[in-house]
mmCIF file of C-alpha atoms in Angstrom:
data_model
loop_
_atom_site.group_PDB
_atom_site.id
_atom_site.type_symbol
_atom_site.label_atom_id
_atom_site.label_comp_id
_atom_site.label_asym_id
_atom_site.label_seq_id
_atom_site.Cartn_x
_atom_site.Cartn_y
_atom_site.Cartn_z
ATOM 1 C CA UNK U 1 -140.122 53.849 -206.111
ATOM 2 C CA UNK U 2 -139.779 51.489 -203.253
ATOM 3 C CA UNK U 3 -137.603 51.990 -200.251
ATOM 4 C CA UNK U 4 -134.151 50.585 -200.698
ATOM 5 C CA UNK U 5 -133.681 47.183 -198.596
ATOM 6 C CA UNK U 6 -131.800 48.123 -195.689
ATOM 7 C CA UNK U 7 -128.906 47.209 -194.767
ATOM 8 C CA UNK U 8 -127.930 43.970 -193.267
ATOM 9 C CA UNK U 9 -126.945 45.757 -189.907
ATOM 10 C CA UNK U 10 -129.662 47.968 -189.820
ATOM 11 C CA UNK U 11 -131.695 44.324 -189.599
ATOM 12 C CA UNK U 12 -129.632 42.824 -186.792
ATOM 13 C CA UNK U 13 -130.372 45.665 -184.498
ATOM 14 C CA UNK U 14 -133.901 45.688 -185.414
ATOM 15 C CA UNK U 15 -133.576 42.138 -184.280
ATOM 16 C CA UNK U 16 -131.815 42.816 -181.049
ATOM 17 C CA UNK U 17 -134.258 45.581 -179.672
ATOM 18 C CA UNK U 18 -137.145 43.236 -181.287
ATOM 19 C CA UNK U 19 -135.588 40.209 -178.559
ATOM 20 C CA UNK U 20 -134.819 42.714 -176.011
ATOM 21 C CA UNK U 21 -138.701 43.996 -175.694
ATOM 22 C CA UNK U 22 -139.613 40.567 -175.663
ATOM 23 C CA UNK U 23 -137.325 39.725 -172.487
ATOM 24 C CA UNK U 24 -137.914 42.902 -170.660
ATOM 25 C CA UNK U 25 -141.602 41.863 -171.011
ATOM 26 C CA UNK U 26 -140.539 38.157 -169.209
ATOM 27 C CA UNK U 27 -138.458 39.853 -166.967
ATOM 28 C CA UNK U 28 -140.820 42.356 -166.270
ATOM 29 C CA UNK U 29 -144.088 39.991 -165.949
ATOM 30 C CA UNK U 30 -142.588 38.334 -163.681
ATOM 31 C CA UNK U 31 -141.315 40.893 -161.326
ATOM 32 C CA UNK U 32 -144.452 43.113 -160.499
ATOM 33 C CA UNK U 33 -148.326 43.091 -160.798
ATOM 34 C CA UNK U 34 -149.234 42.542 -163.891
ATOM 35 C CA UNK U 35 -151.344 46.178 -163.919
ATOM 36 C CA UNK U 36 -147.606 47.998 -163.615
ATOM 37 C CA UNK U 37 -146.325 45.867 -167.173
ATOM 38 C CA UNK U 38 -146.969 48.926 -168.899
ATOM 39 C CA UNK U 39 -145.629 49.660 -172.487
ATOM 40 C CA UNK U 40 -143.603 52.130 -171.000
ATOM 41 C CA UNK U 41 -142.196 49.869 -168.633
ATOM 42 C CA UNK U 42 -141.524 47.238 -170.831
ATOM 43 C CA UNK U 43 -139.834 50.633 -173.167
ATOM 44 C CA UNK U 44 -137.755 51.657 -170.346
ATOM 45 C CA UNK U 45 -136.441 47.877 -169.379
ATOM 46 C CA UNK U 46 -135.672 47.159 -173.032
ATOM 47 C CA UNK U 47 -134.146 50.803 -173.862
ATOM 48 C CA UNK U 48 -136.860 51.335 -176.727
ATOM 49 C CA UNK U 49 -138.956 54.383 -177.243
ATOM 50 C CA UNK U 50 -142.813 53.248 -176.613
ATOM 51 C CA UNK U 51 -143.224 54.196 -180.513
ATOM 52 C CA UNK U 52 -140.777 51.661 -181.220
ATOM 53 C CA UNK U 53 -142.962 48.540 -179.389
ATOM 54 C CA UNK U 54 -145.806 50.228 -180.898
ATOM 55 C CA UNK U 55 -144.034 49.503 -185.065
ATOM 56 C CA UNK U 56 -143.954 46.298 -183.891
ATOM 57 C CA UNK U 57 -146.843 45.450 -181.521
ATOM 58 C CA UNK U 58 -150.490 47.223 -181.084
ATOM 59 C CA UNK U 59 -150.899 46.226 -177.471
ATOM 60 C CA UNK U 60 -149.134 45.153 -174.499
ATOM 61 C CA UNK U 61 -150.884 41.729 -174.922
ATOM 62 C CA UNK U 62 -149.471 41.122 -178.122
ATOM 63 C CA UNK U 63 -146.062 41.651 -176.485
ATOM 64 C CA UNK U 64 -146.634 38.767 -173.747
ATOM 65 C CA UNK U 65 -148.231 36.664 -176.350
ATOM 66 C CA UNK U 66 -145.009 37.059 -178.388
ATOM 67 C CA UNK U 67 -142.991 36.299 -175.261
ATOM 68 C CA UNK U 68 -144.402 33.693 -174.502
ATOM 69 C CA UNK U 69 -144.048 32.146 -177.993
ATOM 70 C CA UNK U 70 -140.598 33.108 -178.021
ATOM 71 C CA UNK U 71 -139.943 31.331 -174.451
ATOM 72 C CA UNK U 72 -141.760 28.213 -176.179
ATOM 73 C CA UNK U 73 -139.737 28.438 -179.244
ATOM 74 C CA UNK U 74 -136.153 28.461 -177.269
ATOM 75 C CA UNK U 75 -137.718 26.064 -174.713
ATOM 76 C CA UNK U 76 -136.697 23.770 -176.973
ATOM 77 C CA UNK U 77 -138.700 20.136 -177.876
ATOM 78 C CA UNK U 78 -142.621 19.755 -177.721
ATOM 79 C CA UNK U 79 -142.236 16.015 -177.672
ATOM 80 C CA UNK U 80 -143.470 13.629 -174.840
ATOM 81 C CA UNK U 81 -141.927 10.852 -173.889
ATOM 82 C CA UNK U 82 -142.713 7.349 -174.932
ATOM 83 C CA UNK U 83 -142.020 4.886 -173.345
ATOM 84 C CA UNK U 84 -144.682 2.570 -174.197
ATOM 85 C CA UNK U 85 -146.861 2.997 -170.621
ATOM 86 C CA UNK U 86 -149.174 6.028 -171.234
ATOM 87 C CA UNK U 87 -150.437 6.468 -167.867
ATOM 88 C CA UNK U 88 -146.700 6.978 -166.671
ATOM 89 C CA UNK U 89 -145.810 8.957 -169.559
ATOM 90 C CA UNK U 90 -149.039 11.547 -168.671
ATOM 91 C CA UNK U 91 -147.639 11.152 -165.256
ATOM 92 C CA UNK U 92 -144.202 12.461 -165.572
ATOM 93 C CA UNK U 93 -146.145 15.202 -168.140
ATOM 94 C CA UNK U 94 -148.147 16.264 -165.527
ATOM 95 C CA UNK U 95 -146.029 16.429 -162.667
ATOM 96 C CA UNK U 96 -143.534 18.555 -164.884
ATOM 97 C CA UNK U 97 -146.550 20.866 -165.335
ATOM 98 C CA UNK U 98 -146.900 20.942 -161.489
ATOM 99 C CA UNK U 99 -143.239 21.984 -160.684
ATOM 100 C CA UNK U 100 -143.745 24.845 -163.296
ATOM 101 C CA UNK U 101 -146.546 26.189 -161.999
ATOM 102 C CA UNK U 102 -145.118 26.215 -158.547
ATOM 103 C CA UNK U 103 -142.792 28.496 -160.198
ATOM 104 C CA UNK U 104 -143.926 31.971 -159.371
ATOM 105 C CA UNK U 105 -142.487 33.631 -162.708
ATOM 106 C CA UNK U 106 -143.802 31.094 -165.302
ATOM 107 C CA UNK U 107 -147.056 31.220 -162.771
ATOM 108 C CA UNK U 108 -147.160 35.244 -163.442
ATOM 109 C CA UNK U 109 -146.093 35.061 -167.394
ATOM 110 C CA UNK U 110 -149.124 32.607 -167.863
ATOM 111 C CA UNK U 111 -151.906 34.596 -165.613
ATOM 112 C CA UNK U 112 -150.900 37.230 -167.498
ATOM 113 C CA UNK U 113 -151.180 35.481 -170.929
ATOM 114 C CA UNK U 114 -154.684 34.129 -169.520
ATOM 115 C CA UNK U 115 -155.458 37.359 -168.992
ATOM 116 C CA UNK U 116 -154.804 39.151 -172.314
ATOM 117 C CA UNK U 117 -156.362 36.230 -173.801
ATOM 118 C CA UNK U 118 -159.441 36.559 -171.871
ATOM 119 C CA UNK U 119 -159.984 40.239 -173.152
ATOM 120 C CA UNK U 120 -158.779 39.757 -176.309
ATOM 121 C CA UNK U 121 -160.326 37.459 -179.032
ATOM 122 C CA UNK U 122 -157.547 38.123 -181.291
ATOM 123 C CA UNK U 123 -155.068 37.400 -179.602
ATOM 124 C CA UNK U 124 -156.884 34.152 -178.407
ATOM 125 C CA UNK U 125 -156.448 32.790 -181.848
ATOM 126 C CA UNK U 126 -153.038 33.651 -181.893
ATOM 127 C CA UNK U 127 -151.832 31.555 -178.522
ATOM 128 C CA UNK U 128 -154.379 28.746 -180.006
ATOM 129 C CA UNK U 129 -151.964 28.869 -183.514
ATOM 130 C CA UNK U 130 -148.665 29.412 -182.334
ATOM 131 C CA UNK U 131 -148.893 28.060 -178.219
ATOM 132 C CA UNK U 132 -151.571 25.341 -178.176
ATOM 133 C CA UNK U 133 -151.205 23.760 -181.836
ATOM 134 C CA UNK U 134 -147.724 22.476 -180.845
ATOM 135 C CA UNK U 135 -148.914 21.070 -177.711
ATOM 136 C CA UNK U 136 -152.002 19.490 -178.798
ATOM 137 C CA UNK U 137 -149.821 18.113 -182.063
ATOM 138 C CA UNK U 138 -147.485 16.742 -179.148
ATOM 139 C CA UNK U 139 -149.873 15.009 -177.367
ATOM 140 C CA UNK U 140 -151.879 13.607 -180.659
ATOM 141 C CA UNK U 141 -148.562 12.119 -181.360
ATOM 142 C CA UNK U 142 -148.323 9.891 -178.184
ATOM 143 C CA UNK U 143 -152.447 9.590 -178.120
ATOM 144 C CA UNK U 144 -151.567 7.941 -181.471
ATOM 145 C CA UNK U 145 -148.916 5.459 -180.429
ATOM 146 C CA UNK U 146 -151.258 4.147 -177.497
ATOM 147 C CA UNK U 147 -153.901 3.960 -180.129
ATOM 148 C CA UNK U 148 -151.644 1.488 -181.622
ATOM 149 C CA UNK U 149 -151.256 -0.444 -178.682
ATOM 150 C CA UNK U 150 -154.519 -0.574 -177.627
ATOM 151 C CA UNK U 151 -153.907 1.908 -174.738
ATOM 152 C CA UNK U 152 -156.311 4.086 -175.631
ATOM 153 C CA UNK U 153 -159.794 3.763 -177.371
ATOM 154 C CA UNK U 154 -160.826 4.744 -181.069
ATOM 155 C CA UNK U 155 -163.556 6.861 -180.218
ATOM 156 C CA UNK U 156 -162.160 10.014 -178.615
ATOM 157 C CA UNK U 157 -160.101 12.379 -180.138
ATOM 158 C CA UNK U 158 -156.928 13.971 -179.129
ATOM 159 C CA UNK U 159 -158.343 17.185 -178.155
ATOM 160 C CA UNK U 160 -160.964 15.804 -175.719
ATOM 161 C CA UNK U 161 -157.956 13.216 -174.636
ATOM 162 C CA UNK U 162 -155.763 16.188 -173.999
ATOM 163 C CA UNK U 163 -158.409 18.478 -171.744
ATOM 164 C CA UNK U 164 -158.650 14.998 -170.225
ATOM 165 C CA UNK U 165 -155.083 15.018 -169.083
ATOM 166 C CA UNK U 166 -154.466 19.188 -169.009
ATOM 167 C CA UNK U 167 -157.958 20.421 -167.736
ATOM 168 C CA UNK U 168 -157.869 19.689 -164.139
ATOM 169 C CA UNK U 169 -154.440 20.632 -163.166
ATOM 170 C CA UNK U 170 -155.139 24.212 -165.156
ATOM 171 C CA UNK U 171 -158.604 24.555 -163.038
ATOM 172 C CA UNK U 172 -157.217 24.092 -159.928
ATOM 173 C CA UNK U 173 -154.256 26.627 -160.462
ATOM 174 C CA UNK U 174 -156.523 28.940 -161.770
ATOM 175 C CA UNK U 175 -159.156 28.820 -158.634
ATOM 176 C CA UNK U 176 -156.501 28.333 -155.975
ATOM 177 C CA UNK U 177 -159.029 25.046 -154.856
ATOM 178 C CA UNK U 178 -156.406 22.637 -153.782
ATOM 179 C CA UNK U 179 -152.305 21.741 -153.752
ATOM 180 C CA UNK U 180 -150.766 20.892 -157.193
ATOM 181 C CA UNK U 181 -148.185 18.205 -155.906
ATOM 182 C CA UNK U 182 -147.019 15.155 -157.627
ATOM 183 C CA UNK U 183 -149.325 12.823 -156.033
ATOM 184 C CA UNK U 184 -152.114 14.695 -157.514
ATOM 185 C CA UNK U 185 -150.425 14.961 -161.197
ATOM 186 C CA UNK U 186 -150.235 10.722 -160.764
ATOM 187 C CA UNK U 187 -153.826 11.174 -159.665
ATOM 188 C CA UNK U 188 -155.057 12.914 -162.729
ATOM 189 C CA UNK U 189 -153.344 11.132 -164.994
ATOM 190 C CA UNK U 190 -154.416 7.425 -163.625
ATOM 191 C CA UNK U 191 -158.230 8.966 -163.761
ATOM 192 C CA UNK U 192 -157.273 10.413 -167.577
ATOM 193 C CA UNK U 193 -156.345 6.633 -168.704
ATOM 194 C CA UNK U 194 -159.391 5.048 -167.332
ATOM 195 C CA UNK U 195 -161.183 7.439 -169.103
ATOM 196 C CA UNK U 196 -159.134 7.192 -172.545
ATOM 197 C CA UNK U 197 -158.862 2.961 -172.137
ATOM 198 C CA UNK U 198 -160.843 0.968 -174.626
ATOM 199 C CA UNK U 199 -164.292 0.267 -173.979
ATOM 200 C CA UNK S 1 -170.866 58.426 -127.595
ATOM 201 C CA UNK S 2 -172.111 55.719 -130.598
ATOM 202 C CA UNK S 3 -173.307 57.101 -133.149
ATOM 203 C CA UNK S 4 -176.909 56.498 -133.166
ATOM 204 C CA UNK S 5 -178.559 53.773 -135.425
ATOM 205 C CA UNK S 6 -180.196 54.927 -138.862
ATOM 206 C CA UNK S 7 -183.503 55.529 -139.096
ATOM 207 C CA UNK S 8 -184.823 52.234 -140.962
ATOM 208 C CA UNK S 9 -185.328 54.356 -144.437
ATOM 209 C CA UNK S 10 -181.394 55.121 -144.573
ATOM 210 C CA UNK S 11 -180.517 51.597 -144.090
ATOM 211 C CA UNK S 12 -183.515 50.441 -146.943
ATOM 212 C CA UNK S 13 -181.756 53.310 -149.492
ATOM 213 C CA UNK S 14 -178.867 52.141 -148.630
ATOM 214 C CA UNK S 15 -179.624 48.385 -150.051
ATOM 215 C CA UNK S 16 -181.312 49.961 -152.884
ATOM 216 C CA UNK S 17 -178.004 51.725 -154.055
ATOM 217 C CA UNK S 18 -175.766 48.486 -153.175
ATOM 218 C CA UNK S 19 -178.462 46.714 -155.600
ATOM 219 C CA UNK S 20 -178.330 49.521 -158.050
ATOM 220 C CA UNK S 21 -174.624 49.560 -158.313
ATOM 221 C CA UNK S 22 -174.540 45.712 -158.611
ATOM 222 C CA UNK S 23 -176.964 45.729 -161.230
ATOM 223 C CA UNK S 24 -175.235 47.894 -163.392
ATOM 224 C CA UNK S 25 -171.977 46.179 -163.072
ATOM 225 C CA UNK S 26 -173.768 42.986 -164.514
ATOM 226 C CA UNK S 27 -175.262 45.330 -167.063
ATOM 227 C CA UNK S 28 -171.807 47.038 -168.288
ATOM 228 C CA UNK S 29 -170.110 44.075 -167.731
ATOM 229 C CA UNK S 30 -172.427 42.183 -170.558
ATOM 230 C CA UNK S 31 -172.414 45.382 -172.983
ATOM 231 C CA UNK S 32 -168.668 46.609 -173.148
ATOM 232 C CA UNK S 33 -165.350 45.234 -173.236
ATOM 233 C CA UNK S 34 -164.082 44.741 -169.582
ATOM 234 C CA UNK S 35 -161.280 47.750 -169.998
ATOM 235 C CA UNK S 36 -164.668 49.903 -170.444
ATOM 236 C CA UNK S 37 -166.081 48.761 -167.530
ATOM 237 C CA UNK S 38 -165.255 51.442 -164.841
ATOM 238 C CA UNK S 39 -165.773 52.671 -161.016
ATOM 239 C CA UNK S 40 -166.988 55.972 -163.421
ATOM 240 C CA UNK S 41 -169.276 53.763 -165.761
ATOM 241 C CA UNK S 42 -170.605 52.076 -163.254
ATOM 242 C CA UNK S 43 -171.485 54.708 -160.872
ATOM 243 C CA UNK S 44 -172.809 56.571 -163.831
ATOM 244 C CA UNK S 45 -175.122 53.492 -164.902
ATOM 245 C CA UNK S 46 -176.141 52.722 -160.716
ATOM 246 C CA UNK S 47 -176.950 56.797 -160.131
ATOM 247 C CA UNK S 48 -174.426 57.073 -156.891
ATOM 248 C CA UNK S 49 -171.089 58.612 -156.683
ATOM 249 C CA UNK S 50 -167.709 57.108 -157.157
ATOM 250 C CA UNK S 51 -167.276 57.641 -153.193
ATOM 251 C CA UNK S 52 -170.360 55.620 -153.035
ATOM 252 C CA UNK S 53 -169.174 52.235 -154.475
ATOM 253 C CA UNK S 54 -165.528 52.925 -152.847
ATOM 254 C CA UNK S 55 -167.608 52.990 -149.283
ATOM 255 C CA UNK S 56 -168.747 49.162 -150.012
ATOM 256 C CA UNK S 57 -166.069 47.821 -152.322
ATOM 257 C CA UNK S 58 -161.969 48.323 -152.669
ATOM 258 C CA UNK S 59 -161.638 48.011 -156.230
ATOM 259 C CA UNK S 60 -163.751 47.174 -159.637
ATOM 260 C CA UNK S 61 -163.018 43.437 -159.529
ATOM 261 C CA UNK S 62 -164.553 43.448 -155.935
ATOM 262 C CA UNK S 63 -167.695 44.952 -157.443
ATOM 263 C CA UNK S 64 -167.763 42.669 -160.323
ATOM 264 C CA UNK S 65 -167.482 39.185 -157.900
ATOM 265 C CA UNK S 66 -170.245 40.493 -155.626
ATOM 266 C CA UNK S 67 -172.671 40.953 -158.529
ATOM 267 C CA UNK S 68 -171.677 37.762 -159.408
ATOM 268 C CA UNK S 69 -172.597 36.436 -155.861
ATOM 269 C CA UNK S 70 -175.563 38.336 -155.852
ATOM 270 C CA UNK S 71 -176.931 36.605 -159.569
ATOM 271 C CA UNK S 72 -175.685 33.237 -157.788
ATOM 272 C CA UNK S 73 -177.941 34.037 -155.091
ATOM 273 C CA UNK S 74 -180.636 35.402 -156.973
ATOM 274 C CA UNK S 75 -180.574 32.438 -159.394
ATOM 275 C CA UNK S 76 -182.188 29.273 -157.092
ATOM 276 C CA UNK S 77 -180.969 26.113 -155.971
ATOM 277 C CA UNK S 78 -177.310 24.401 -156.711
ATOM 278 C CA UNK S 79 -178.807 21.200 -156.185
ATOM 279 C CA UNK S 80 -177.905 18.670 -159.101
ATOM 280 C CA UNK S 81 -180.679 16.133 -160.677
ATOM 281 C CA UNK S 82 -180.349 12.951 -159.228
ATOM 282 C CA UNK S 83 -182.498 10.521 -161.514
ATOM 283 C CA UNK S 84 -180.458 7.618 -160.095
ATOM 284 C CA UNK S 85 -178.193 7.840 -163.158
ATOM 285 C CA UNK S 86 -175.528 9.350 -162.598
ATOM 286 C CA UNK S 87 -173.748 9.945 -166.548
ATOM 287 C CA UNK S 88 -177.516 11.711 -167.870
ATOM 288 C CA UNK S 89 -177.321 13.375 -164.660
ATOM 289 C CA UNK S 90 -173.731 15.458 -165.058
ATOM 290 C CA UNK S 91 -174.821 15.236 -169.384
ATOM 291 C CA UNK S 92 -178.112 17.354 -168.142
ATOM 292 C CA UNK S 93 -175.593 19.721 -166.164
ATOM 293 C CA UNK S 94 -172.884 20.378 -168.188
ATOM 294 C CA UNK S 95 -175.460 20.828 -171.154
ATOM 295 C CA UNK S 96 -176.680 23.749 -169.035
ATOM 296 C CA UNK S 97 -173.560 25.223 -168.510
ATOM 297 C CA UNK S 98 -172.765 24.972 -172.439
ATOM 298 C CA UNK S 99 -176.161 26.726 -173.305
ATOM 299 C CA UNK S 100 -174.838 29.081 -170.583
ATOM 300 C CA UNK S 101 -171.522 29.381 -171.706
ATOM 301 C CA UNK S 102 -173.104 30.276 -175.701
ATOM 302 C CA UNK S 103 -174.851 33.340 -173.881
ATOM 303 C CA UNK S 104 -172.884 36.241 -174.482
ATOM 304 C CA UNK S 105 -174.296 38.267 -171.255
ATOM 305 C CA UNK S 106 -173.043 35.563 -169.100
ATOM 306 C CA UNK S 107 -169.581 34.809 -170.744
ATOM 307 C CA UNK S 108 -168.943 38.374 -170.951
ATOM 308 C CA UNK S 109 -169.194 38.250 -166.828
ATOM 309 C CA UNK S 110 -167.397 35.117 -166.415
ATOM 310 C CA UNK S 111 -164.434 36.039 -168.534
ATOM 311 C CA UNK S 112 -164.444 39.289 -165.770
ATOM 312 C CA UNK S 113 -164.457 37.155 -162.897
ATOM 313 C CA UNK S 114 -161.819 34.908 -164.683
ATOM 314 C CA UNK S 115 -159.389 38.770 -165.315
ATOM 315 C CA UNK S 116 -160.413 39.949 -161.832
ATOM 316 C CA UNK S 117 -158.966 36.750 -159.594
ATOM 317 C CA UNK S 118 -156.556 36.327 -161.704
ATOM 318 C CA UNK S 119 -154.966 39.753 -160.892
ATOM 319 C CA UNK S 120 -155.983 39.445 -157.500
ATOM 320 C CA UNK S 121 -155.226 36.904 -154.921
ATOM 321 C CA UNK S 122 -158.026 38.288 -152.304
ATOM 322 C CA UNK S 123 -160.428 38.222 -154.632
ATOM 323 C CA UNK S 124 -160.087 34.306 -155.898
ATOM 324 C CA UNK S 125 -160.168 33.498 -152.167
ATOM 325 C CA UNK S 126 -163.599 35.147 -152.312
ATOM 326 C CA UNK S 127 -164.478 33.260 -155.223
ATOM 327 C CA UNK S 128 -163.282 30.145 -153.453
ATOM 328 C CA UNK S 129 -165.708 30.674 -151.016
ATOM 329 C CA UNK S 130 -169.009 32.334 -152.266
ATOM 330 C CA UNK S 131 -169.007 30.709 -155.466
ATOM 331 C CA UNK S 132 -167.088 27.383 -156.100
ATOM 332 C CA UNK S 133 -167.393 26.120 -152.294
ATOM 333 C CA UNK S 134 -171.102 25.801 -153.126
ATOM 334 C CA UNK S 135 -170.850 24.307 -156.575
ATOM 335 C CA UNK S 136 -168.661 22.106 -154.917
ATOM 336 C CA UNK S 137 -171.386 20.821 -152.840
ATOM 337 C CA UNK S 138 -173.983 20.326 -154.922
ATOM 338 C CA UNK S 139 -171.797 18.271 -156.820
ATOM 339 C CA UNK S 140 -169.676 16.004 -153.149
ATOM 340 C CA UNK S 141 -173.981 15.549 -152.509
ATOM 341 C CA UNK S 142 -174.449 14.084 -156.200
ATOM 342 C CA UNK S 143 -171.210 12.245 -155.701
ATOM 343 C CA UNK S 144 -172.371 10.584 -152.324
ATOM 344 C CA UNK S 145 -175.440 9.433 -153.680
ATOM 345 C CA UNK S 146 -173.967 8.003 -157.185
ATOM 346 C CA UNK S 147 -170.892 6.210 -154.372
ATOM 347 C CA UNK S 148 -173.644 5.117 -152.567
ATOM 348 C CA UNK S 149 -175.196 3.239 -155.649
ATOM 349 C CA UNK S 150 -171.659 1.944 -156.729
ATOM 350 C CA UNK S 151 -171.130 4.048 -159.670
ATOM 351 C CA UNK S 152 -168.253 5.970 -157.956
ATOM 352 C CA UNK S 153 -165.611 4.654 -156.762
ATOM 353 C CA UNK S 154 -164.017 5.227 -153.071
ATOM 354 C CA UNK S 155 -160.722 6.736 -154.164
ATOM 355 C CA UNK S 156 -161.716 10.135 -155.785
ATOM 356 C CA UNK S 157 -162.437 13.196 -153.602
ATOM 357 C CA UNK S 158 -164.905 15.527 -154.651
ATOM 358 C CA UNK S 159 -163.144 18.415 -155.808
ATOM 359 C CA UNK S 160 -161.419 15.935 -158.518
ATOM 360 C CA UNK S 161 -164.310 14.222 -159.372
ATOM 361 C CA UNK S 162 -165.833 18.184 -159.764
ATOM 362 C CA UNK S 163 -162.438 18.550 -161.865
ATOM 363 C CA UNK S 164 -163.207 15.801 -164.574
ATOM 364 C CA UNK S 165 -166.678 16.699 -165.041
ATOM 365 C CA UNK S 166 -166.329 20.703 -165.434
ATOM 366 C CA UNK S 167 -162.848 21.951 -166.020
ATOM 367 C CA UNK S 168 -162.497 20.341 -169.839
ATOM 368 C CA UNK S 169 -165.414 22.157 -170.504
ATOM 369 C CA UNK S 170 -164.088 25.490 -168.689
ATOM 370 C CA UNK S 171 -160.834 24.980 -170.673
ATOM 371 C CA UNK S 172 -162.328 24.406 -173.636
ATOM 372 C CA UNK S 173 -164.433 27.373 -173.269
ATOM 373 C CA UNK S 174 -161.054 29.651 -172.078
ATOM 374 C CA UNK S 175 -159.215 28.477 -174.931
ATOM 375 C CA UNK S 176 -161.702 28.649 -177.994
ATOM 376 C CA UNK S 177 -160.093 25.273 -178.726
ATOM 377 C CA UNK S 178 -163.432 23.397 -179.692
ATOM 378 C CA UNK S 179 -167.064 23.849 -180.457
ATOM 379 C CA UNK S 180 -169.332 23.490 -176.890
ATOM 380 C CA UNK S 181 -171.630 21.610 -178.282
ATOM 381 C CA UNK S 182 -174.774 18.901 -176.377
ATOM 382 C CA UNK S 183 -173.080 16.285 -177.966
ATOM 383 C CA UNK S 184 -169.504 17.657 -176.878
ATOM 384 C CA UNK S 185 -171.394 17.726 -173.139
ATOM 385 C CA UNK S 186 -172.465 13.932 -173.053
ATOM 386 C CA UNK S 187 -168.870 13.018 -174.463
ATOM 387 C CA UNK S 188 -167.621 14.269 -171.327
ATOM 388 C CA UNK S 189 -169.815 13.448 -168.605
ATOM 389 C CA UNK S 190 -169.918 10.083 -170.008
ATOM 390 C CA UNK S 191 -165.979 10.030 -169.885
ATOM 391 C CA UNK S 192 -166.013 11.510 -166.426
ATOM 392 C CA UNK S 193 -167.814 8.598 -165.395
ATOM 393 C CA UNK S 194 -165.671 6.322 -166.526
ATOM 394 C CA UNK S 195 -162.958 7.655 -164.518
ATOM 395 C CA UNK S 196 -164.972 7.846 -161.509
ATOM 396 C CA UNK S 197 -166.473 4.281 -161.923
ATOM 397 C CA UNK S 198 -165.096 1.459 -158.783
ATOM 398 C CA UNK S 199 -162.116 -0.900 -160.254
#
């Protein structure tokens, strides 16, 4: 015989400890090196036994991964704006990207999520499906509309268009080789749409 | 009193560990996942004690970026082609680092180096400067001829001209977003060069 369904508060606070784990494990990222973001510590933040992320999760990557997702999904709208100049469209992109990274906790939550991803292949596909999908959709959406307008030429496709705009500004933070400010974001994205223009 | 200076067979066993120990870094770092890639392993694989490797290096990741060093030093000249052309040029590169970037050994070791200075700060400040300051100029030399010639422009610096020919292929790589492909190679040093082309 199957289990019984259970009941609809049973559910809810399987939902609340489910959220909490995923917040301690922002909260937590963000506080200390990422080596001390144990399971434990994540456990002891959220007030969950370890067994209890472990129903759930198999690894303390799959927790970030999850967090991450779940800060993406209450971030709120993937879309970029349009307002019918790409190269200051990718600008005002790209210098939002800055600012965040010069934001030590989302700078900590995504070296940690480059990390996990790094020594996990499974887990890769899983920020590729439910982290970079939206974003690359995003950006094929506006790559599209310059299309139209002759912005941008036929023969490259979104994905090389949007390492063309992305790339850079993720190398640099990752080396530490030079200053993220604005003036480089309008930089990047001036060189992207000489590179994306129409033969 | 200073202590006296060792007798020149010490100082060549000495080496001969430092060598062992990085050579079996490179070695466990290319057979095992990273997690498995100990101080214990590795002192186990070079024949010298734990206290050993702690005498030379502070932690694993220091270990692993040496032996990285050390194959960048063992592995010849940075210099880039210069056949006057400057697109076949950066293709013939970046193909190199894609047939690279398909061997396992080496993306095993590169995805360490990528964990390692992510988690530490001192670390990618070595990096910085044993490895990328380098690759950096092999490619400001390349860039100074091809400006020379008029097929770069006087606006871009070096490290973001380095930035649109190798970091789309680093991200792509990072990501699993794409195949890295020849063809995927020429796309982007031929892109790259539009970018860095005069107005």
């Amino acid at each position: 015989m199957p289990p019984a369904p259970r009941p609809p508060d049973a559910a809810r606070r399987s939902e609340r400890a489910r959220t909490a784990v995923l917040e301690a494990a922002l909260a937590l990222t963000a506080e200390r090196p990422y080596p001390q973001v144990t399971v434990e510590a994540v456990a002891a933040r959220a007030g969950v036994s370890k067994a209890t992320i472990y129903r759930w999760w198999p690894s303390r990557g799959a927790v970030v991964v999850d967090a991450l997702a779940h800060r993406a999904r209450t971030g709120g709208d993937h879309a970029l704006p349009d307002t019918g100049e790409l190269e200051a469209d990718l600008a005002l992109v790209l210098r939002a990207i800055v600012d965040e990274l010069a934001d030590e906790t989302w700078s900590s939550l995504l070296r940690a999520l480059t990390v996990e991803t790094l020594l996990d292949e499974g887990l890769r596909g899983q920020v590729l499906e439910t982290i970079f999908a939206p974003q690359l959709e995003a950006f094929g959406a506006r790559f599209a509309a310059a299309r139209a307008v002759g912005q941008v030429g036929e023969g490259v496709g979104d994905l090389e268009a949007l390492e063309l705009v992305v790339a850079p500004v993720f190398h640099r933070w990752q080396q530490g080789s030079g200053p993220l400010t604005h003036s480089y974001a309008d930089g990047v994205a001036a060189r992207a749409c000489r590179a994306l223009a129409p033969a």
